[in-house]
Coordinates of C-alpha atoms in Angstrom, one line a residue:
Chain A
M87 CA -10.8 -45.9 -51.5
A88 CA -8.9 -48.2 -49.2
I89 CA -7.2 -45.6 -47.0
T90 CA -4.4 -47.6 -45.6
T91 CA -2.4 -46.6 -42.6
R92 CA 1.0 -45.4 -43.7
E93 CA 4.3 -45.2 -41.8
G94 CA 4.0 -42.9 -38.9
E95 CA 0.3 -42.7 -39.0
H96 CA -2.5 -44.3 -37.0
A97 CA -5.9 -45.4 -38.2
Y98 CA -7.6 -42.3 -36.7
A99 CA -5.6 -40.0 -38.9
T100 CA -8.1 -39.1 -41.6
K101 CA -7.5 -38.1 -45.3
P102 CA -8.7 -34.8 -46.7
A103 CA -11.3 -34.9 -49.5
K104 CA -12.9 -32.1 -51.4
I105 CA -16.6 -31.7 -51.9
L106 CA -17.1 -31.9 -55.7
A107 CA -20.9 -31.6 -55.6
M108 CA -23.9 -31.7 -53.3
K109 CA -27.6 -31.6 -53.8
D110 CA -30.7 -31.7 -51.6
L111 CA -32.5 -35.1 -51.9
T112 CA -35.3 -34.2 -49.5
E113 CA -36.0 -31.5 -47.0
D114 CA -33.3 -32.9 -44.6
T115 CA -31.2 -35.3 -46.6
R116 CA -28.4 -34.2 -48.9
Y117 CA -26.2 -35.9 -51.5
F118 CA -22.4 -35.4 -51.2
K119 CA -19.7 -36.2 -53.7
F120 CA -16.1 -36.2 -52.7
K121 CA -12.7 -36.6 -54.2
F122 CA -9.5 -37.3 -52.2
L123 CA -6.9 -34.6 -52.4
D124 CA -4.2 -37.3 -52.4
E125 CA -4.5 -38.7 -55.9
S126 CA -2.9 -42.0 -54.9
I127 CA -6.1 -42.9 -53.1
V128 CA -8.3 -44.8 -55.5
E129 CA -12.0 -44.8 -54.7
E130 CA -12.7 -48.3 -55.7
N131 CA -11.6 -50.9 -53.1
Y132 CA -14.8 -51.3 -51.2
K133 CA -18.0 -53.2 -51.2
P134 CA -21.6 -51.9 -51.3
G135 CA -22.8 -51.9 -47.7
Q136 CA -19.5 -50.7 -46.3
F137 CA -19.2 -47.4 -44.5
A138 CA -16.7 -44.6 -44.0
I139 CA -16.1 -42.2 -41.2
M140 CA -16.3 -38.5 -41.9
S141 CA -14.4 -36.0 -39.8
L142 CA -14.5 -32.3 -39.4
P143 CA -11.7 -31.1 -37.1
G144 CA -13.3 -29.2 -34.2
V145 CA -16.7 -30.9 -34.7
G146 CA -15.8 -34.6 -34.5
E147 CA -16.6 -37.7 -36.5
A148 CA -19.6 -39.6 -37.7
V149 CA -20.2 -42.8 -39.6
F150 CA -22.0 -42.9 -43.0
S151 CA -22.8 -45.6 -45.5
I152 CA -21.1 -45.2 -48.8
S153 CA -23.7 -44.6 -51.4
S154 CA -21.6 -44.9 -54.6
P155 CA -20.6 -48.2 -56.1
P156 CA -17.0 -49.4 -56.3
T157 CA -17.5 -49.8 -60.1
R158 CA -17.4 -46.0 -60.4
T159 CA -14.0 -44.7 -59.4
D160 CA -12.5 -41.2 -59.0
F161 CA -15.1 -40.1 -56.5
I162 CA -17.1 -41.3 -53.5
E163 CA -20.7 -40.4 -52.7
F164 CA -22.8 -40.3 -49.6
G165 CA -26.4 -39.4 -48.6
V166 CA -26.7 -37.7 -45.3
R167 CA -29.6 -36.7 -43.1
K168 CA -29.3 -33.7 -40.9
V169 CA -30.0 -35.0 -37.4
G170 CA -27.2 -33.9 -35.1
S171 CA -24.2 -31.6 -34.5
F172 CA -21.9 -33.2 -37.0
T173 CA -24.4 -33.2 -39.9
E174 CA -25.5 -29.7 -38.9
A175 CA -21.8 -28.6 -39.5
L176 CA -21.5 -30.7 -42.7
F177 CA -24.6 -29.1 -44.2
K178 CA -23.0 -25.6 -43.8
L179 CA -20.1 -26.5 -46.1
K180 CA -19.9 -25.5 -49.7
V181 CA -18.6 -27.1 -52.9
G182 CA -14.8 -27.0 -52.8
D183 CA -14.6 -27.3 -49.0
I184 CA -12.7 -30.1 -47.3
V185 CA -14.0 -33.0 -45.3
H186 CA -11.7 -35.6 -43.8
L187 CA -12.5 -39.3 -44.4
R188 CA -11.3 -42.7 -43.1
G189 CA -12.4 -46.1 -44.1
P190 CA -13.9 -48.2 -45.7
Y191 CA -15.0 -50.2 -42.7
G192 CA -17.1 -53.2 -42.0
D193 CA -18.0 -56.0 -44.3
G194 CA -20.5 -55.2 -47.1
F195 CA -22.4 -57.2 -49.6
N196 CA -20.3 -59.7 -51.6
M197 CA -21.8 -58.8 -54.9
E198 CA -19.4 -61.1 -56.8
S199 CA -20.8 -64.1 -55.0
L200 CA -24.3 -63.2 -56.0
G201 CA -23.6 -63.7 -59.8
G202 CA -26.4 -65.4 -61.7
R203 CA -28.9 -64.9 -58.8
D204 CA -32.2 -63.1 -58.7
L205 CA -32.2 -60.1 -56.2
I206 CA -35.0 -58.7 -54.2
I207 CA -33.8 -55.4 -52.8
V208 CA -36.0 -53.9 -50.1
S209 CA -35.5 -50.4 -48.9
G210 CA -37.2 -48.3 -46.3
G211 CA -36.6 -44.6 -45.9
L212 CA -32.8 -43.8 -45.6
G213 CA -32.1 -47.5 -46.3
A214 CA -32.0 -46.4 -50.0
I215 CA -28.7 -44.6 -49.3
P216 CA -26.5 -47.8 -48.9
L217 CA -28.7 -49.7 -51.3
R218 CA -28.0 -47.1 -54.0
S219 CA -24.5 -48.6 -54.0
V220 CA -26.0 -52.0 -54.7
L221 CA -28.3 -50.7 -57.4
L222 CA -25.6 -48.8 -59.2
Y223 CA -23.3 -51.8 -59.0
V224 CA -26.1 -53.9 -60.6
E225 CA -26.5 -51.2 -63.3
D226 CA -22.8 -51.3 -64.1
R227 CA -22.6 -55.1 -64.1
R228 CA -26.1 -56.0 -65.2
E229 CA -25.1 -59.1 -67.1
E230 CA -24.0 -60.7 -63.8
F231 CA -27.4 -60.8 -62.3
N232 CA -30.8 -62.4 -63.2
Q233 CA -34.1 -60.7 -62.2
V234 CA -33.7 -57.7 -59.9
F235 CA -36.7 -56.4 -58.0
F236 CA -36.5 -53.2 -56.1
L237 CA -39.1 -52.5 -53.5
N238 CA -38.8 -49.0 -52.0
G239 CA -40.9 -47.5 -49.2
A240 CA -40.9 -44.0 -47.8
R241 CA -43.0 -42.1 -45.3
S242 CA -44.4 -39.7 -47.9
P243 CA -43.7 -38.7 -51.6
A244 CA -41.4 -35.9 -50.4
D245 CA -39.3 -38.4 -48.4
M246 CA -38.6 -40.8 -51.2
L247 CA -35.0 -40.7 -52.1
Y248 CA -33.7 -41.1 -55.7
R249 CA -37.2 -41.4 -57.2
A250 CA -36.3 -40.1 -60.6
D251 CA -33.1 -42.3 -60.8
I252 CA -35.0 -45.4 -59.8
I253 CA -37.8 -44.8 -62.4
A254 CA -35.1 -44.2 -65.0
M255 CA -33.4 -47.4 -64.1
A256 CA -36.7 -49.3 -64.3
Q257 CA -37.4 -47.8 -67.7
R258 CA -34.1 -49.0 -69.0
G259 CA -35.0 -52.5 -67.8
I260 CA -32.2 -52.6 -65.3
I261 CA -34.5 -53.3 -62.3
E262 CA -38.2 -53.9 -61.8
S263 CA -39.1 -51.2 -59.3
H264 CA -42.1 -50.8 -57.0
L265 CA -42.5 -47.7 -55.0
S266 CA -44.7 -47.1 -52.1
V267 CA -45.4 -44.4 -49.5
D268 CA -46.9 -44.9 -46.1
K269 CA -49.3 -42.0 -46.7
D270 CA -49.8 -39.9 -49.8
D271 CA -50.3 -36.4 -48.4
T272 CA -50.1 -34.8 -51.9
G273 CA -53.0 -36.5 -53.6
E274 CA -50.7 -36.8 -56.6
W275 CA -48.7 -39.9 -55.8
P276 CA -49.0 -42.2 -58.9
Y277 CA -47.7 -45.4 -57.2
H278 CA -48.7 -47.6 -54.4
E279 CA -49.8 -46.5 -50.9
G280 CA -49.0 -48.6 -47.8
V281 CA -46.0 -49.9 -45.9
V282 CA -43.3 -51.5 -48.0
T283 CA -44.4 -55.1 -47.2
T284 CA -47.7 -54.4 -49.1
L285 CA -45.5 -54.3 -52.3
F286 CA -44.7 -58.0 -52.1
P287 CA -47.9 -59.3 -53.9
K288 CA -46.6 -57.5 -57.0
I289 CA -43.6 -59.8 -57.3
T290 CA -44.7 -63.0 -55.5
D291 CA -45.6 -65.0 -58.6
R292 CA -42.2 -64.4 -60.2
V293 CA -40.0 -65.2 -57.2
V294 CA -37.9 -68.4 -57.5
S295 CA -37.0 -69.0 -53.9
E296 CA -33.8 -71.1 -54.4
K297 CA -32.4 -68.6 -56.9
T298 CA -33.1 -65.5 -54.9
T299 CA -31.0 -63.4 -52.5
A300 CA -32.8 -60.6 -50.6
I301 CA -31.0 -57.4 -49.6
I302 CA -32.7 -55.3 -47.0
C303 CA -32.0 -51.9 -45.4
G304 CA -34.4 -49.6 -43.5
P305 CA -35.4 -48.5 -40.1
P306 CA -35.2 -51.1 -37.3
I307 CA -38.9 -51.6 -37.1
M308 CA -39.0 -52.7 -40.8
Y309 CA -36.8 -55.8 -40.7
K310 CA -39.1 -58.0 -38.8
Y311 CA -42.0 -57.5 -41.2
V312 CA -40.0 -57.7 -44.4
I313 CA -38.3 -60.9 -43.1
Q314 CA -41.7 -62.5 -42.5
E315 CA -42.6 -61.8 -46.2
L316 CA -39.3 -63.2 -47.4
L317 CA -39.7 -66.3 -45.3
K318 CA -43.2 -66.8 -46.8
L319 CA -41.5 -66.7 -50.1
K320 CA -39.2 -69.5 -48.8
I321 CA -36.0 -67.5 -49.3
P322 CA -33.3 -69.3 -47.3
K323 CA -32.2 -67.7 -44.1
D324 CA -28.6 -67.3 -45.2
Q325 CA -29.8 -65.6 -48.4
I326 CA -31.6 -62.8 -46.5
L327 CA -29.0 -60.1 -46.2
M328 CA -29.5 -56.9 -44.3
T329 CA -27.4 -54.0 -43.3
L330 CA -27.9 -52.8 -39.8
E331 CA -27.5 -49.4 -38.1
R332 CA -25.4 -49.3 -35.0
R333 CA -23.8 -46.4 -33.2
M334 CA -20.1 -46.7 -34.1
K335 CA -17.0 -44.7 -33.1
C336 CA -13.7 -46.3 -33.9
G337 CA -14.4 -48.7 -36.8
Q338 CA -11.6 -51.0 -35.5
G339 CA -13.5 -53.3 -33.1
H340 CA -11.9 -51.5 -30.1
C341 CA -14.2 -48.9 -28.7
G342 CA -17.1 -51.2 -27.8
H343 CA -20.0 -49.0 -29.0
C344 CA -21.3 -51.2 -31.8
A345 CA -20.6 -54.5 -30.0
I346 CA -23.7 -56.8 -29.9
G347 CA -23.6 -60.3 -28.5
G348 CA -19.8 -60.1 -28.3
R349 CA -19.5 -59.3 -32.0
Y350 CA -18.5 -56.0 -33.5
T351 CA -20.9 -54.6 -36.1
C352 CA -18.1 -52.4 -37.4
L353 CA -15.9 -55.5 -38.2
E354 CA -18.4 -58.3 -38.9
G355 CA -21.2 -56.1 -40.1
P356 CA -23.0 -53.9 -40.8
V357 CA -24.2 -56.6 -43.3
F358 CA -25.6 -59.6 -41.5
T359 CA -27.8 -62.6 -42.7
Y360 CA -31.1 -63.5 -41.1
Y361 CA -29.3 -66.6 -39.8
D362 CA -26.9 -64.3 -37.9
V363 CA -29.8 -62.2 -36.6
Q364 CA -31.5 -65.3 -35.1
H365 CA -28.3 -66.2 -33.3
I366 CA -27.2 -62.8 -32.0
K367 CA -29.4 -61.2 -29.4
E368 CA -30.2 -57.5 -29.6
L369 CA -29.1 -57.4 -33.3
I370 CA -32.4 -56.1 -34.5
Chain B
M95 CA 13.8 -67.5 -12.7
E96 CA 16.4 -65.6 -10.7
Q97 CA 15.5 -65.2 -7.0
L98 CA 17.0 -62.3 -5.1
T99 CA 16.4 -60.4 -1.9
L100 CA 16.6 -56.7 -1.1
P101 CA 16.7 -55.3 2.4
K102 CA 13.7 -53.1 2.9
E103 CA 15.8 -50.1 3.9
K104 CA 17.5 -50.2 0.5
L105 CA 14.2 -49.7 -1.4
P106 CA 14.5 -45.9 -1.6
E107 CA 18.0 -46.3 -3.0
L108 CA 16.7 -48.7 -5.6
L109 CA 13.8 -46.5 -6.6
G110 CA 16.1 -43.5 -6.6
E111 CA 18.4 -45.2 -9.0
I112 CA 15.6 -46.4 -11.3
G113 CA 14.1 -42.9 -11.2
S114 CA 17.5 -41.4 -12.2
K115 CA 17.8 -43.7 -15.3
F116 CA 14.2 -44.2 -16.4
E117 CA 10.7 -42.7 -16.0
L118 CA 9.4 -44.2 -12.7
I119 CA 5.7 -44.6 -12.0
G120 CA 4.5 -45.9 -8.6
P121 CA 1.6 -45.8 -6.2
K122 CA 1.2 -42.6 -4.4
E123 CA -1.4 -41.3 -2.0
E124 CA -3.6 -38.6 -3.4
N125 CA -6.7 -37.2 -1.6
G126 CA -6.9 -40.3 0.6
F127 CA -6.8 -42.7 -2.4
L128 CA -3.9 -44.5 -4.0
A129 CA -3.0 -43.5 -7.5
F130 CA -0.3 -44.5 -10.0
R131 CA 1.8 -41.4 -10.7
K132 CA 5.3 -40.3 -11.7
I133 CA 7.6 -40.7 -8.7
N134 CA 10.1 -37.9 -8.3
D135 CA 11.2 -38.8 -4.7
P136 CA 11.1 -42.5 -3.4
K137 CA 9.4 -41.1 -0.2
E138 CA 6.3 -40.5 -2.2
V139 CA 5.7 -44.2 -2.8
N140 CA 2.9 -45.6 -0.7
L141 CA 2.9 -49.4 -0.2
D142 CA 0.4 -49.5 2.7
I143 CA -2.8 -49.1 0.7
L144 CA -3.5 -52.2 -1.3
L145 CA -5.2 -51.1 -4.5
S146 CA -5.2 -47.8 -6.4
R147 CA -8.7 -46.4 -6.9
V148 CA -8.2 -46.1 -10.6
P149 CA -6.5 -49.2 -11.9
P150 CA -3.1 -48.8 -13.5
K151 CA -4.9 -49.7 -16.8
S152 CA -4.8 -45.9 -17.1
L153 CA -1.0 -46.0 -17.6
I154 CA -1.3 -47.9 -20.8
F155 CA -4.8 -47.2 -22.0
Q156 CA -5.0 -43.6 -20.9
Q157 CA -8.2 -42.0 -19.7
T158 CA -7.6 -39.3 -22.3
E159 CA -5.4 -39.7 -25.3
T160 CA -4.8 -37.0 -27.9
L161 CA -5.0 -38.9 -31.2
F162 CA -4.0 -35.8 -33.2
T163 CA -4.1 -32.1 -33.0
Y164 CA -5.4 -29.7 -35.7
T165 CA -5.4 -26.1 -36.6
K166 CA -8.8 -24.6 -37.4
G167 CA -10.0 -22.6 -40.3
K168 CA -9.6 -23.0 -44.1
D169 CA -6.1 -24.5 -44.2
S170 CA -6.7 -26.8 -41.3
K171 CA -3.7 -29.0 -40.7
V172 CA -3.7 -32.3 -38.8
Q173 CA -0.7 -33.4 -36.8
T174 CA -0.2 -36.8 -35.2
P175 CA 1.7 -36.8 -31.9
K176 CA 4.9 -38.8 -31.4
I177 CA 4.5 -41.5 -28.9
D178 CA 7.2 -41.9 -26.3
E179 CA 9.0 -45.2 -26.6
S180 CA 11.6 -44.8 -23.9
V181 CA 11.7 -47.4 -21.1
R182 CA 9.4 -46.7 -18.2
V183 CA 9.2 -48.7 -14.9
I184 CA 5.9 -49.2 -13.2
F185 CA 6.7 -50.1 -9.6
G186 CA 4.2 -51.6 -7.1
I187 CA 1.6 -52.9 -9.5
R188 CA -0.5 -55.7 -7.9
P189 CA -0.6 -59.0 -9.7
C190 CA -4.4 -58.8 -10.5
D191 CA -3.9 -55.4 -12.1
A192 CA -1.0 -56.6 -14.2
R193 CA -3.2 -59.5 -15.3
G194 CA -5.7 -56.9 -16.4
Y195 CA -3.3 -55.9 -19.1
D196 CA -3.0 -59.4 -20.3
I197 CA -6.8 -59.6 -20.6
I198 CA -7.2 -56.4 -22.7
D199 CA -3.9 -56.8 -24.7
P200 CA -5.8 -58.7 -27.5
V201 CA -8.2 -55.9 -27.9
F202 CA -5.6 -53.2 -28.7
M203 CA -2.7 -55.3 -29.9
G204 CA -4.6 -57.6 -32.2
K205 CA -5.5 -61.3 -32.0
K206 CA -5.0 -62.3 -35.6
E207 CA -3.3 -61.2 -38.8
G208 CA -4.9 -58.1 -40.2
D209 CA -6.3 -56.8 -36.8
Y210 CA -5.7 -53.2 -36.2
I211 CA -2.9 -52.6 -33.7
D212 CA -3.4 -49.5 -31.6
P213 CA 0.0 -47.8 -31.5
F214 CA -0.7 -45.7 -28.4
Y215 CA -1.5 -48.8 -26.3
T216 CA 1.1 -51.1 -27.9
K217 CA 4.0 -48.7 -27.6
R218 CA 3.2 -47.8 -24.1
R219 CA 2.7 -51.4 -23.1
N220 CA 6.1 -52.4 -24.7
R221 CA 8.0 -49.5 -23.1
S222 CA 6.7 -50.5 -19.6
I223 CA 8.6 -52.7 -17.3
L224 CA 6.3 -54.0 -14.5
I225 CA 7.7 -54.5 -11.0
G226 CA 4.8 -56.2 -9.2
L227 CA 4.2 -56.3 -5.5
S228 CA 2.5 -59.3 -3.9
C229 CA -0.5 -58.6 -1.7
N230 CA 0.2 -60.0 1.7
E231 CA -3.0 -58.8 3.2
P232 CA -5.8 -59.0 0.6
D233 CA -8.9 -56.8 1.0
T234 CA -12.4 -57.8 1.9
N235 CA -13.6 -57.9 -1.7
C236 CA -10.5 -59.5 -3.3
F237 CA -11.2 -62.6 -5.2
C238 CA -8.4 -63.1 -7.7
T239 CA -8.1 -66.7 -6.7
S240 CA -11.4 -67.4 -8.3
F241 CA -9.6 -67.0 -11.6
D242 CA -6.6 -69.3 -10.9
D243 CA -4.7 -66.2 -10.0
S244 CA -2.8 -65.6 -6.8
P245 CA -1.9 -62.5 -4.7
A246 CA 1.8 -63.4 -5.4
N247 CA 1.5 -64.5 -9.0
T248 CA 4.6 -63.9 -11.0
K249 CA 3.0 -64.6 -14.4
H250 CA 1.9 -61.1 -15.4
V251 CA 4.9 -59.0 -14.3
D252 CA 8.5 -58.7 -15.2
I253 CA 9.8 -58.7 -11.7
L254 CA 7.8 -59.5 -8.5
F255 CA 8.5 -58.2 -5.0
T256 CA 7.2 -60.0 -2.0
D257 CA 7.4 -58.6 1.5
I258 CA 9.0 -61.3 3.7
G259 CA 9.5 -59.3 6.8
D260 CA 12.7 -57.2 6.8
K261 CA 13.4 -57.9 3.1
Y262 CA 11.7 -58.1 -0.2
F263 CA 11.9 -61.4 -2.0
V264 CA 12.6 -60.5 -5.6
E265 CA 11.7 -62.8 -8.5
V266 CA 13.0 -61.8 -11.9
V267 CA 10.5 -63.3 -14.3
T268 CA 11.1 -62.0 -17.8
E269 CA 14.0 -61.0 -20.0
K270 CA 12.8 -57.4 -19.7
G271 CA 13.2 -57.8 -15.9
E272 CA 16.6 -59.3 -16.2
D273 CA 17.8 -56.4 -18.4
L274 CA 16.6 -54.0 -15.8
I275 CA 18.3 -55.7 -12.9
K276 CA 21.6 -55.9 -14.9
N277 CA 21.3 -52.1 -15.4
L278 CA 21.2 -51.5 -11.7
S279 CA 23.8 -51.4 -9.0
K280 CA 24.4 -54.7 -7.2
I281 CA 22.3 -54.0 -4.1
F282 CA 20.5 -57.3 -4.3
S283 CA 21.6 -60.6 -2.7
K284 CA 21.0 -64.1 -3.8
A285 CA 18.0 -65.5 -2.1
T286 CA 18.5 -68.4 0.3
E287 CA 16.3 -71.5 0.4
K288 CA 14.9 -70.4 3.7
E289 CA 13.9 -67.0 2.3
G290 CA 12.3 -68.9 -0.6
N291 CA 10.2 -70.9 1.9
I292 CA 9.2 -67.7 3.7
R293 CA 8.0 -66.3 0.4
K294 CA 5.9 -69.5 -0.3
E295 CA 4.4 -69.4 3.2
T296 CA 3.6 -65.7 2.8
E297 CA 1.7 -66.5 -0.5
K298 CA -0.1 -69.3 1.2
T299 CA -1.2 -67.1 4.1
A300 CA -2.4 -64.5 1.6
I301 CA -4.4 -67.0 -0.4
E302 CA -6.0 -68.2 2.8
A303 CA -6.9 -64.6 3.7
I304 CA -9.0 -64.3 0.6
S305 CA -12.5 -65.0 1.9
R306 CA -14.6 -64.2 -1.2
K307 CA -15.0 -66.6 -4.0
M308 CA -16.8 -66.3 -7.3
N309 CA -18.0 -69.6 -8.6
T310 CA -17.7 -69.3 -12.3
E311 CA -18.2 -72.9 -13.2
G312 CA -20.9 -73.3 -15.8
T313 CA -21.5 -69.6 -15.9
V314 CA -20.9 -69.2 -19.7
E315 CA -23.3 -72.0 -20.5
K316 CA -25.9 -70.7 -18.1
L317 CA -25.7 -67.2 -19.5
N318 CA -26.2 -68.6 -23.0
K319 CA -29.6 -69.8 -21.9
M320 CA -30.9 -66.8 -19.9
F321 CA -30.5 -63.7 -22.0
D322 CA -34.3 -63.1 -22.1
H323 CA -34.9 -64.1 -18.5
E324 CA -36.7 -61.6 -16.2
F325 CA -33.8 -62.0 -13.8
W326 CA -32.0 -59.1 -15.5
I327 CA -34.8 -56.7 -14.6
E328 CA -34.4 -57.6 -11.0
A329 CA -30.5 -57.5 -11.2
A330 CA -30.6 -54.0 -12.6
R331 CA -33.3 -52.6 -10.3
S332 CA -31.0 -50.8 -7.9
C333 CA -28.4 -49.7 -10.5
I334 CA -28.3 -45.9 -10.9
G335 CA -26.2 -46.1 -14.1
C336 CA -23.3 -44.1 -12.8
G337 CA -20.8 -46.2 -14.7
I338 CA -18.2 -46.4 -11.9
C339 CA -18.0 -50.2 -12.2
T340 CA -16.8 -49.8 -15.8
Y341 CA -14.5 -46.8 -15.2
L342 CA -12.6 -48.6 -12.4
C343 CA -12.6 -52.0 -14.1
P344 CA -9.1 -53.1 -15.2
T345 CA -10.6 -55.0 -18.2
C346 CA -13.1 -52.4 -19.5
H347 CA -11.8 -50.8 -22.7
C348 CA -14.6 -48.8 -24.2
F349 CA -13.9 -45.3 -25.4
D350 CA -15.4 -42.4 -27.2
M351 CA -13.7 -39.9 -29.4
Q352 CA -14.3 -36.2 -29.1
D353 CA -12.9 -32.9 -30.4
E354 CA -11.8 -30.4 -27.9
S355 CA -10.9 -27.0 -29.3
T356 CA -9.9 -23.5 -28.5
L357 CA -10.4 -20.8 -31.1
K358 CA -7.4 -21.7 -33.3
L359 CA -6.2 -25.1 -32.1
G360 CA -7.7 -28.4 -31.1
G361 CA -7.3 -32.1 -30.6
R362 CA -9.2 -35.2 -31.3
V363 CA -9.2 -36.9 -27.9
R364 CA -10.0 -40.5 -27.1
V365 CA -11.7 -40.8 -23.7
W366 CA -12.9 -43.7 -21.6
D367 CA -16.6 -44.3 -22.2
S368 CA -19.0 -46.7 -20.5
C369 CA -21.7 -49.1 -21.8
M370 CA -23.7 -48.2 -18.7
Y371 CA -24.8 -45.0 -20.3
E372 CA -28.0 -44.6 -22.4
E373 CA -26.2 -42.4 -25.1
Y374 CA -23.5 -45.1 -25.6
T375 CA -25.6 -47.0 -28.1
H376 CA -28.1 -44.3 -29.0
H377 CA -28.3 -43.9 -32.8
A378 CA -28.6 -40.6 -34.5
S379 CA -32.0 -41.7 -35.7
G380 CA -33.3 -42.1 -32.2
H381 CA -33.3 -45.8 -32.1
N382 CA -31.4 -47.5 -29.2
P383 CA -30.7 -51.2 -29.1
R384 CA -30.0 -51.1 -25.4
P385 CA -32.7 -48.7 -24.3
S386 CA -33.2 -49.5 -20.6
R387 CA -30.9 -50.0 -17.7
M388 CA -31.7 -53.7 -17.7
N389 CA -30.2 -54.0 -21.2
R390 CA -27.0 -52.2 -20.1
V391 CA -26.5 -54.1 -16.8
R392 CA -27.0 -57.3 -18.7
N393 CA -24.5 -56.3 -21.3
R394 CA -21.9 -55.6 -18.7
V395 CA -22.3 -59.0 -17.1
Y396 CA -22.4 -60.8 -20.5
H397 CA -19.4 -59.0 -21.8
K398 CA -17.3 -60.1 -18.9
F399 CA -18.7 -63.6 -18.2
N400 CA -20.0 -64.7 -21.6
Y401 CA -18.6 -62.8 -24.6
F402 CA -15.0 -62.5 -23.2
P403 CA -14.8 -66.2 -22.5
K404 CA -16.3 -67.1 -25.9
N405 CA -14.1 -64.8 -27.9
D406 CA -10.8 -65.0 -25.9
G407 CA -11.2 -68.0 -23.7
I408 CA -10.8 -65.9 -20.5
F409 CA -13.2 -64.2 -18.1
G410 CA -13.1 -60.4 -18.4
C411 CA -12.6 -60.1 -14.6
T412 CA -9.4 -60.0 -12.5
G413 CA -11.2 -60.3 -9.1
C414 CA -9.8 -57.0 -7.9
G415 CA -13.1 -56.1 -6.3
R416 CA -13.2 -52.4 -7.3
C417 CA -16.7 -52.6 -8.8
I418 CA -17.9 -54.0 -5.5
D419 CA -16.0 -51.5 -3.4
Y420 CA -17.1 -48.4 -5.2
C421 CA -20.6 -49.2 -6.3
P422 CA -22.8 -46.6 -4.6
V423 CA -25.8 -48.9 -4.4
N424 CA -23.9 -52.1 -3.4
I425 CA -24.3 -54.2 -6.5
D426 CA -22.0 -57.1 -6.0
I427 CA -20.8 -58.9 -9.0
I428 CA -20.1 -62.1 -7.0
E429 CA -23.7 -62.1 -5.8
V430 CA -24.9 -61.5 -9.3
I431 CA -23.0 -64.5 -10.6
D432 CA -24.2 -66.6 -7.6
K433 CA -27.8 -65.6 -8.5
V434 CA -27.3 -66.4 -12.1
K435 CA -26.6 -69.9 -11.1
E436 CA -29.8 -70.1 -9.1
V437 CA -32.0 -69.0 -12.0
N438 CA -34.2 -71.8 -13.4
V439 CA -34.2 -71.9 -17.2

């Protein structure tokens, strides 16, 4: 969706897009599908892991990970949790209403460079939203990748995002998925119970360290423990990729909000390697 | 570099002429403090107070900037403002404040191919002609000389005025400066060698009058090693997180963007922000990578004395002393850097 700046415009001028569809994913998280009103904007020039900035005049702006893959054009999708004033206003909109967008920003996952590799995709909670872009990319270009493991953790069965989609992808042999909830409060959860790291024994014997790239996204607390598991599996530090949350505002490396260790998450991230994390203080 | 002189009594005439041809900005007293404002009458110009409270950074990177306006409701329309590009003269800027622009130019005007160039900053920077004024009597907390700067440095302005008694010694530094002088009546005289010597002596005396020094040698390397040191807890203990050190800093460039509306109309406004605030890095999820004051004080020091040098090869400090002058709890950046050097790691 590369929204380039045109003559007479500056980067903060956003582009209107129409809500094509929306659906509640959990009690507080909703799926949104947009299409730009300007048909010359093609929704394909981005990488999984990149983000866009949504704007509602009168409310403000907020940053969201893109949840659709660049392999599917003509629309762009997001997953949004209602947590603040912007999302509160966004959730009041209806299909057909207009939201303004700018982006894509940041550096995402270079999926093309991962051709022929095994992937271990580890998700915690809302981390599934950007990782959905990775999963759907894999689905559309399945022949480019080798084994693909997806480990997905959520607080409770009701909090797990995209459960039906994930199971359907696994049934079609696109991914090998393992689902887990921290606590099953329903008594009907058919899968694993425990934090996401307790899923690793299910794949350990099939991991080929030198052929594997790990892709992680989840709450800040999760990274440390998942990285420990991946290091036990001898995944190289530069093959452990993670997308990190940071408060962002401008998306241009100007405003300072997301700067960590002198580097701008909005330009160099939000995808970082474990090697980066070890060398940039305060990153996770 | 052309060297001229201007009798002091002719200054109002000069400013009057500049003001009649271009927009003229200059230092003006306001509520007991100096501020850079539009000058309508040369009499308003105050050259007695050394530094403005708010640095003239605000003339280029404005404290509030309307990025666009919008109408509300179903058919909401967005309109981008036109940025004035006509020539504007900033008179009386001090060399350290002019140097501040040079430090933050790369942030807004790009460092390499593909960097986003902010049109608000860039157009305003390009339309501004800087007439600097040397500081003959530096203040208690001035330390520009710690950064190879001088109270009479010509490097960062288009024209520099130095008070040499009954005249100003005028150095025309850049082409922009030359063009301006050409545009004005011939009220300048060629400077004599003697006047040139007085100007040099004046600078020397001013440099000697600067009593404070920040010893930055080895600071970058030392900071590389002490990020996790408990020193930062101690250094942040008295800080109340008011953020004045960042607001008044000529090299701080953080901003927030907010919508300000009436019932029908509104604007998205860029406003100065400060990394000294808890909300600055607070995620919507509740997580905060810089949760305590220690993290934020440390970030300020690192940004200026470690990240800036590593990224741009320059310290993010001009030595203007404002953060020392205005800190309500007397945190002194020179002392902080001195103490950094004493830490054993």
